[in-house]
Structures are given as C-alpha cells and as structure tokens.
Coordinates of C-alpha atoms in Angstrom, one line a residue:
X1 CA 0.0 0.0 0.0
X2 CA 2.8 2.4 0.8
X3 CA 4.1 2.1 -2.8
X4 CA 0.8 3.3 -4.2
X5 CA 0.1 0.1 -6.1
X6 CA -3.3 -0.6 -4.5
X7 CA -6.1 1.5 -3.1
X8 CA -8.5 0.1 -0.4
X9 CA -9.2 -3.5 -1.3
X10 CA -8.3 -3.3 -4.9
X11 CA -5.8 -5.9 -6.2
X12 CA -4.8 -9.2 -4.7
X13 CA -1.8 -11.5 -4.1
X14 CA -1.3 -15.2 -4.0
X15 CA 1.5 -17.7 -3.3
X16 CA 1.6 -21.3 -4.3
X17 CA 2.9 -23.8 -1.7
X18 CA 2.8 -27.3 -3.2
X19 CA -0.7 -27.8 -4.5
X20 CA -2.2 -25.1 -2.2
X21 CA -2.6 -21.5 -3.3
X22 CA -2.7 -19.0 -0.4
X23 CA -4.6 -15.9 -1.6
X24 CA -5.8 -12.7 -0.2
X25 CA -9.5 -12.7 0.9
X26 CA -12.2 -10.7 -0.9
X27 CA -13.0 -7.2 0.3
X28 CA -10.7 -7.0 3.3
X29 CA -8.5 -3.9 3.4
X30 CA -4.8 -4.9 3.3
X31 CA -3.9 -2.8 6.4
X32 CA -6.4 -5.0 8.4
X33 CA -5.2 -8.4 7.3
X34 CA -3.7 -10.7 9.9
X35 CA -2.1 -14.1 9.7
X36 CA -5.4 -15.8 10.9
X37 CA -7.1 -14.3 7.8
X38 CA -5.1 -16.7 5.5
X39 CA -7.3 -18.3 2.8
X40 CA -6.1 -21.3 0.8
X41 CA -7.5 -23.2 -2.2
X42 CA -6.4 -26.1 -4.2
X43 CA -5.6 -25.8 -7.9
X44 CA -9.3 -26.5 -8.7
X45 CA -10.4 -23.6 -6.5
X46 CA -11.8 -25.6 -3.6
X47 CA -11.2 -23.8 -0.3
X48 CA -8.9 -25.9 1.9
X49 CA -7.8 -23.3 4.5
X50 CA -9.5 -20.5 6.3
X51 CA -13.1 -19.2 6.5
X52 CA -12.9 -15.9 4.6
X53 CA -14.0 -15.9 0.9
X54 CA -11.0 -15.9 -1.5
X55 CA -10.5 -12.9 -3.8
X56 CA -12.9 -12.6 -6.7
X57 CA -9.9 -12.7 -9.0
X58 CA -9.2 -16.3 -8.1
X59 CA -9.7 -17.5 -11.7
X60 CA -6.8 -15.3 -12.8
X61 CA -4.4 -16.6 -10.1
X62 CA -5.3 -20.2 -10.7
X63 CA -4.9 -19.8 -14.5
X64 CA -1.3 -18.6 -14.0
X65 CA -0.4 -21.6 -11.8
X66 CA -2.0 -24.0 -14.2
X67 CA -0.3 -22.5 -17.2
X68 CA 3.2 -22.3 -15.6
X69 CA 4.1 -24.9 -13.0
X70 CA 7.2 -22.8 -12.0
X71 CA 5.0 -19.9 -11.0
X72 CA 5.1 -19.5 -7.2
X73 CA 3.5 -16.0 -6.7
X74 CA 1.0 -13.8 -8.5
X75 CA 0.4 -10.0 -7.9
X76 CA -2.6 -8.2 -9.3
X77 CA -2.9 -4.4 -8.8
X78 CA -5.0 -1.5 -10.0
X79 CA -1.9 0.8 -10.1
X80 CA -2.8 4.2 -11.6
X81 CA -0.2 4.6 -14.3
X82 CA -0.4 1.1 -15.5
X83 CA -4.2 1.2 -15.6
X84 CA -3.9 4.5 -17.5
X85 CA -1.6 3.0 -20.1
X86 CA -4.1 0.1 -20.5
X87 CA -6.6 2.7 -21.8
X88 CA -4.3 4.0 -24.5
X89 CA -2.4 1.4 -26.3
X90 CA -2.4 -2.4 -27.1
X91 CA 1.2 -2.8 -25.8
X92 CA 3.4 -0.8 -23.5
X93 CA 6.1 0.6 -25.8
X94 CA 9.6 -0.6 -24.9
X95 CA 10.9 2.6 -23.3
X96 CA 13.3 1.0 -20.9
X97 CA 15.5 -2.1 -20.9
X98 CA 13.6 -3.5 -17.9
X99 CA 11.0 -4.5 -20.5
X100 CA 13.2 -7.5 -21.1
X101 CA 12.8 -8.6 -17.5
X102 CA 9.1 -9.2 -18.2
X103 CA 9.9 -11.2 -21.3
X104 CA 9.5 -8.4 -23.9
X105 CA 7.0 -5.6 -24.6
X106 CA 4.1 -5.8 -22.2
X107 CA 0.8 -6.6 -23.9
X108 CA -2.6 -5.4 -22.8
X109 CA -5.3 -8.0 -22.5
X110 CA -8.8 -7.1 -23.9
X111 CA -11.3 -5.9 -21.4
X112 CA -13.4 -8.6 -19.6
X113 CA -15.4 -8.4 -16.4
X114 CA -13.4 -8.9 -13.3
X115 CA -13.5 -12.3 -11.7
X116 CA -14.5 -14.1 -14.9
X117 CA -13.0 -17.0 -16.8
X118 CA -13.1 -14.7 -19.8
X119 CA -10.7 -12.3 -18.1
X120 CA -8.4 -15.2 -17.0
X121 CA -8.3 -16.4 -20.7
X122 CA -7.5 -12.9 -22.0
X123 CA -4.8 -12.5 -19.4
X124 CA -3.2 -15.8 -20.3
X125 CA -3.1 -14.8 -24.0
X126 CA -1.4 -11.5 -23.0
X127 CA 1.1 -13.4 -20.8
X128 CA 2.3 -15.8 -23.5
X129 CA 6.1 -15.8 -23.1
X130 CA 5.8 -12.9 -20.6
X131 CA 5.8 -12.6 -16.8
X132 CA 3.6 -9.5 -16.7
X133 CA 0.7 -7.9 -18.6
X134 CA -1.8 -5.1 -18.4
X135 CA -5.6 -5.6 -18.3
X136 CA -7.6 -3.1 -20.3
X137 CA -9.4 -0.7 -18.1
X138 CA -8.4 -2.7 -15.0
X139 CA -4.8 -3.0 -13.9
X140 CA -1.7 -5.3 -13.9
X141 CA -0.8 -8.9 -13.4
X142 CA 2.7 -10.2 -12.8
X143 CA 4.1 -13.5 -11.5
X144 CA 7.4 -15.0 -10.5
X145 CA 9.2 -17.7 -8.7
X146 CA 8.8 -15.9 -5.4
X147 CA 6.5 -13.2 -3.9
X148 CA 9.4 -10.8 -3.9
X149 CA 10.1 -11.3 -7.6
X150 CA 6.4 -11.0 -8.5
X151 CA 6.1 -7.8 -6.5
X152 CA 9.3 -6.3 -7.9
X153 CA 8.0 -7.0 -11.4
X154 CA 4.8 -5.2 -10.5
X155 CA 6.7 -2.2 -9.2
X156 CA 8.9 -2.1 -12.3
X157 CA 5.9 -2.3 -14.6
X158 CA 4.2 0.6 -12.9
X159 CA 7.4 2.6 -13.1
X160 CA 7.8 1.9 -16.8
X161 CA 4.1 2.9 -17.4
X162 CA 4.7 6.2 -15.5
X163 CA 7.9 6.8 -17.5
X164 CA 6.1 6.3 -20.9
X165 CA 3.2 8.5 -19.9
X166 CA 5.5 11.2 -18.7
X167 CA 7.7 11.1 -21.9
X168 CA 4.7 10.8 -24.2
X169 CA 3.0 13.9 -22.7
X170 CA 5.8 16.3 -23.8
X171 CA 4.3 18.2 -26.8
X172 CA 6.2 17.9 -30.0
X173 CA 8.3 14.9 -28.9
X174 CA 7.9 11.2 -29.4
X175 CA 9.6 8.8 -26.8
X176 CA 12.6 6.9 -28.1
X177 CA 12.0 3.2 -28.0
X178 CA 14.3 0.2 -27.8
X179 CA 14.6 -2.1 -30.8
X180 CA 14.0 -5.9 -30.6
X181 CA 17.8 -6.3 -31.0
X182 CA 18.5 -4.1 -28.0
X183 CA 16.0 -6.0 -25.9
X184 CA 17.5 -9.3 -27.0
X185 CA 20.9 -8.1 -25.8
X186 CA 19.5 -7.1 -22.5
X187 CA 17.7 -10.4 -22.1
X188 CA 21.0 -12.2 -22.5
X189 CA 22.8 -9.9 -20.0
X190 CA 20.0 -10.3 -17.4
X191 CA 20.6 -14.1 -17.4
X192 CA 23.9 -13.4 -15.5
X193 CA 22.7 -10.5 -13.4
X194 CA 22.9 -10.4 -9.6
X195 CA 24.8 -12.3 -7.0
X196 CA 25.9 -15.9 -7.5
X197 CA 24.8 -18.4 -4.9

C-alpha cells in the first residue's frame, strides 16, 4: 500500500505452496489483514484453508499456476499509471531495458469483467512468453518464482508505465523506443545479473 500500487481493497496477491494457493481474501482492506485471515484453495479452486472468501480474481491466479508450473506467486494491482496505459495502447512501448525482465513488450489483455473465466483467458493470452501484462481498463498482473520477484515486477511495470506516460506527454516529442535487437541483448545480460549463490 505504501508504494501506491493498491487502493483500499483493490488488487490481490497469491503464493503457491505445493498444491495449495494462499490468496488474499475478498473485500478485506490490506492494512487490516492478519495471519489468521489466510485463505487457501487447491488448484481447482476448492477452499482448503480459512473461512474468509477468497479474492474474486481467483480465476486469474489459478490460470497462471495451471499454465506455468514454475509460477510461485502472482500479484494483481490497480496501479494508476499502468491502468492509464491500458486505456491508451495495445502494448506498453519498450521505453526501458527492464522491458526485457518481463519477457518483452508488455501486452494489454482485452477488457473482460473482473473475476470471470473470460478475463483469465484474456490474461493468459497476453502473458504468453511474458511474466507480466496489463488488463484493459483494469490493472496489472505479474508473476514470478517468489512473492518478492512478482512484487518487484509489478513495481517495475508501474514505473515503466509512468515513464512512458511522462515522456509521451511532452508536446512535439515522441519517446525513443528500444529495438528488438537491443531488448534481446539485455535479455542475454539479465541471465547473468545479480549475485551468484
């Protein structure tokens, strides 16, 4: 909440532990959540932990876990800059090399009503070969092999959306974009980025 990625009860988070998906409950403000509020479902969506109703966006979370067995966390937000970009283009232009960290230019899934299988299907199409996408008139979805990674991807995506909106708003100028070749070079470099274990 302090990063401005969610407002009130908008957005949701999940983590997969084995065949159980721990997910935020529906309609509970994040600053009021406590450990005993944990809600868990199996990969078919049957509740196996807790008494609170899981997020209405459960179909999106489960769709990611079913599509990519390596996915361990999903973050969905209604971040303002990313949502604004979803209203304007069909793909976030590659304005920064961190585009490569999400698998390439970030696609925008067509609008579908929240919480529906139609939205989950549209999201999966936009996520093909990517770890993040925007949802038209709605927000963001990112995933990763840990909650930290999924959250960091969300924060990077929001930052890139803010960057593009800022640059694109300067009259008489068009933002410089990275080429596919430049993104491919970054993708290769990212493979060896960070500390060695």
